[in-house]
mmCIF file with all atom_site columns, C-alpha atoms in Angstrom:
data_model
loop_
_atom_site.group_PDB
_atom_site.id
_atom_site.type_symbol
_atom_site.label_atom_id
_atom_site.label_alt_id
_atom_site.label_comp_id
_atom_site.label_asym_id
_atom_site.label_entity_id
_atom_site.label_seq_id
_atom_site.pdbx_PDB_ins_code
_atom_site.Cartn_x
_atom_site.Cartn_y
_atom_site.Cartn_z
_atom_site.occupancy
_atom_site.B_iso_or_equiv
_atom_site.pdbx_formal_charge
_atom_site.auth_seq_id
_atom_site.auth_comp_id
_atom_site.auth_asym_id
_atom_site.auth_atom_id
_atom_site.pdbx_PDB_model_num
ATOM 1  C CA . MET A 1 1  ? -50.514 -65.305 1.696   1.00 42.00 ? 9  MET A CA 1
ATOM 2  C CA . ALA A 1 2  ? -52.109 -66.813 4.803   1.00 46.00 ? 10 ALA A CA 1
ATOM 3  C CA . GLU A 1 3  ? -55.551 -66.031 3.355   1.00 50.00 ? 11 GLU A CA 1
ATOM 4  C CA . GLN A 1 4  ? -54.639 -67.933 0.190   1.00 47.00 ? 12 GLN A CA 1
ATOM 5  C CA . ASN A 1 5  ? -53.615 -70.974 2.269   1.00 49.00 ? 13 ASN A CA 1
ATOM 6  C CA . VAL A 1 6  ? -56.914 -70.833 4.179   1.00 51.00 ? 14 VAL A CA 1
ATOM 7  C CA . ASN A 1 7  ? -58.844 -70.648 0.893   1.00 61.00 ? 15 ASN A CA 1
ATOM 8  C CA . GLU A 1 8  ? -56.908 -73.611 -0.526  1.00 61.00 ? 16 GLU A CA 1
ATOM 9  C CA . GLU A 1 9  ? -57.491 -75.668 2.618   1.00 65.00 ? 17 GLU A CA 1
ATOM 10 C CA . ASN A 1 10 ? -61.199 -74.771 2.591   1.00 68.00 ? 18 ASN A CA 1
ATOM 11 C CA . ARG A 1 11 ? -61.521 -75.660 -1.093  1.00 65.00 ? 19 ARG A CA 1
ATOM 12 C CA . GLU A 1 12 ? -59.658 -78.943 -0.543  1.00 65.00 ? 20 GLU A CA 1
ATOM 13 C CA . GLY A 1 13 ? -61.903 -79.740 2.428   1.00 65.00 ? 21 GLY A CA 1
ATOM 14 C CA . GLN A 1 14 ? -65.017 -79.049 0.364   1.00 65.00 ? 22 GLN A CA 1
ATOM 15 C CA . MET A 1 15 ? -63.818 -81.310 -2.439  1.00 62.00 ? 23 MET A CA 1
ATOM 16 C CA . THR A 1 16 ? -62.935 -84.097 -0.002  1.00 62.00 ? 24 THR A CA 1
ATOM 17 C CA . GLU A 1 17 ? -66.417 -83.789 1.508   1.00 65.00 ? 25 GLU A CA 1
ATOM 18 C CA . LEU A 1 18 ? -68.040 -83.908 -1.938  1.00 61.00 ? 26 LEU A CA 1
ATOM 19 C CA . LEU A 1 19 ? -66.027 -87.006 -2.805  1.00 60.00 ? 27 LEU A CA 1
ATOM 20 C CA . GLY A 1 20 ? -67.083 -88.726 0.396   1.00 62.00 ? 28 GLY A CA 1
ATOM 21 C CA . GLY A 1 21 ? -63.578 -88.613 1.833   1.00 60.00 ? 29 GLY A CA 1
ATOM 22 C CA . ASN A 1 22 ? -62.543 -91.423 -0.511  1.00 67.00 ? 30 ASN A CA 1
ATOM 23 C CA . GLU A 1 23 ? -58.770 -91.393 -0.921  1.00 70.00 ? 31 GLU A CA 1
ATOM 24 C CA . GLU A 1 24 ? -58.948 -92.726 -4.485  1.00 70.00 ? 32 GLU A CA 1
ATOM 25 C CA . TYR A 1 25 ? -61.176 -89.839 -5.530  1.00 74.00 ? 33 TYR A CA 1
ATOM 26 C CA . GLN A 1 26 ? -58.870 -87.397 -3.750  1.00 76.00 ? 34 GLN A CA 1
ATOM 27 C CA . GLN A 1 27 ? -55.918 -88.743 -5.737  1.00 79.00 ? 35 GLN A CA 1
ATOM 28 C CA . MET A 1 28 ? -57.886 -88.280 -8.957  1.00 77.00 ? 36 MET A CA 1
ATOM 29 C CA . LEU A 1 29 ? -58.770 -84.731 -7.940  1.00 79.00 ? 37 LEU A CA 1
ATOM 30 C CA . ASN A 1 30 ? -55.110 -83.988 -7.264  1.00 82.00 ? 38 ASN A CA 1
ATOM 31 C CA . TYR A 1 31 ? -54.275 -85.341 -10.731 1.00 82.00 ? 39 TYR A CA 1
ATOM 32 C CA . TYR A 1 32 ? -56.892 -83.033 -12.324 1.00 81.00 ? 40 TYR A CA 1
ATOM 33 C CA . VAL A 1 33 ? -55.432 -80.067 -10.476 1.00 84.00 ? 41 VAL A CA 1
ATOM 34 C CA . ASP A 1 34 ? -51.915 -80.971 -11.632 1.00 86.00 ? 42 ASP A CA 1
ATOM 35 C CA . ILE A 1 35 ? -53.041 -81.210 -15.259 1.00 83.00 ? 43 ILE A CA 1
ATOM 36 C CA . ALA A 1 36 ? -54.938 -77.913 -15.060 1.00 83.00 ? 44 ALA A CA 1
ATOM 37 C CA . ALA A 1 37 ? -51.904 -76.192 -13.527 1.00 85.00 ? 45 ALA A CA 1
ATOM 38 C CA . GLU A 1 38 ? -49.704 -77.522 -16.332 1.00 84.00 ? 46 GLU A CA 1
ATOM 39 C CA . ILE A 1 39 ? -52.185 -76.300 -18.969 1.00 82.00 ? 47 ILE A CA 1
ATOM 40 C CA . ILE A 1 40 ? -52.103 -72.849 -17.386 1.00 82.00 ? 48 ILE A CA 1
ATOM 41 C CA . ARG A 1 41 ? -48.286 -72.906 -17.232 1.00 83.00 ? 49 ARG A CA 1
ATOM 42 C CA . VAL A 1 42 ? -47.937 -73.923 -20.892 1.00 80.00 ? 50 VAL A CA 1
ATOM 43 C CA . GLY A 1 43 ? -50.579 -71.372 -21.877 1.00 77.00 ? 51 GLY A CA 1
ATOM 44 C CA . GLN A 1 44 ? -48.449 -68.584 -20.416 1.00 80.00 ? 52 GLN A CA 1
ATOM 45 C CA . LEU A 1 45 ? -45.480 -69.467 -22.638 1.00 77.00 ? 53 LEU A CA 1
ATOM 46 C CA . PRO A 1 46 ? -45.021 -67.869 -26.058 1.00 77.00 ? 54 PRO A CA 1
ATOM 47 C CA . ALA A 1 47 ? -47.151 -69.619 -28.688 1.00 78.00 ? 55 ALA A CA 1
ATOM 48 C CA . SER A 1 48 ? -45.455 -72.501 -30.466 1.00 79.00 ? 56 SER A CA 1
ATOM 49 C CA . ASP A 1 49 ? -46.454 -75.689 -32.230 1.00 82.00 ? 57 ASP A CA 1
ATOM 50 C CA . GLU A 1 50 ? -44.931 -77.722 -29.392 1.00 81.00 ? 58 GLU A CA 1
ATOM 51 C CA . GLY A 1 51 ? -46.930 -75.759 -26.819 1.00 80.00 ? 59 GLY A CA 1
ATOM 52 C CA . ARG A 1 52 ? -50.171 -76.263 -28.712 1.00 82.00 ? 60 ARG A CA 1
ATOM 53 C CA . GLU A 1 53 ? -49.458 -79.984 -29.005 1.00 86.00 ? 61 GLU A CA 1
ATOM 54 C CA . MET A 1 54 ? -48.741 -80.197 -25.265 1.00 83.00 ? 62 MET A CA 1
ATOM 55 C CA . VAL A 1 55 ? -52.027 -78.443 -24.429 1.00 83.00 ? 63 VAL A CA 1
ATOM 56 C CA . ASP A 1 56 ? -53.894 -80.840 -26.740 1.00 85.00 ? 64 ASP A CA 1
ATOM 57 C CA . ILE A 1 57 ? -52.302 -83.821 -24.977 1.00 87.00 ? 65 ILE A CA 1
ATOM 58 C CA . LEU A 1 58 ? -53.085 -82.414 -21.529 1.00 84.00 ? 66 LEU A CA 1
ATOM 59 C CA . PHE A 1 59 ? -56.724 -81.730 -22.461 1.00 85.00 ? 67 PHE A CA 1
ATOM 60 C CA . TYR A 1 60 ? -56.973 -85.297 -23.761 1.00 88.00 ? 68 TYR A CA 1
ATOM 61 C CA . TYR A 1 61 ? -55.727 -86.624 -20.388 1.00 84.00 ? 69 TYR A CA 1
ATOM 62 C CA . LEU A 1 62 ? -58.107 -84.324 -18.539 1.00 84.00 ? 70 LEU A CA 1
ATOM 63 C CA . ILE A 1 63 ? -61.110 -85.482 -20.570 1.00 86.00 ? 71 ILE A CA 1
ATOM 64 C CA . GLU A 1 64 ? -60.156 -89.157 -20.140 1.00 86.00 ? 72 GLU A CA 1
ATOM 65 C CA . MET A 1 65 ? -59.893 -88.726 -16.372 1.00 81.00 ? 73 MET A CA 1
ATOM 66 C CA . LEU A 1 66 ? -63.240 -86.918 -16.214 1.00 81.00 ? 74 LEU A CA 1
ATOM 67 C CA . LEU A 1 67 ? -64.901 -89.724 -18.169 1.00 86.00 ? 75 LEU A CA 1
ATOM 68 C CA . ASN A 1 68 ? -63.388 -92.246 -15.745 1.00 80.00 ? 76 ASN A CA 1
ATOM 69 C CA . LEU A 1 69 ? -64.720 -90.249 -12.801 1.00 76.00 ? 77 LEU A CA 1
ATOM 70 C CA . ILE A 1 70 ? -68.191 -90.138 -14.342 1.00 79.00 ? 78 ILE A CA 1
ATOM 71 C CA . ASP A 1 71 ? -68.077 -93.923 -14.817 1.00 81.00 ? 79 ASP A CA 1
ATOM 72 C CA . LEU A 1 72 ? -67.061 -94.405 -11.183 1.00 75.00 ? 80 LEU A CA 1
ATOM 73 C CA . MET A 1 73 ? -69.909 -92.231 -9.927  1.00 73.00 ? 81 MET A CA 1
ATOM 74 C CA . ASP A 1 74 ? -72.584 -94.100 -11.900 1.00 70.00 ? 82 ASP A CA 1
#
C-alpha cells in the first residue's frame, strides 16, 4: 500500500512538472483522472444500455477536455 502511494505521488509530481506547475493545468489533469476512473467504474458494472450511454457521455467529456488542453498548449 505504501508503495502504491509513492508511485501515485511520483506520477503526480511528474505530471505537475510536465505541466509547468500551473495550477490550472493540474486541475484539468485531476478532472481527466476523475473521468477515467468513472469510465473504469462503469465498465466494471454489468452491461446495460444506461451504462453504455454513460460511457459515451464520459468519453465525450474526456475528448472535449483534451481538445481544450491542446488549444491551451498551442
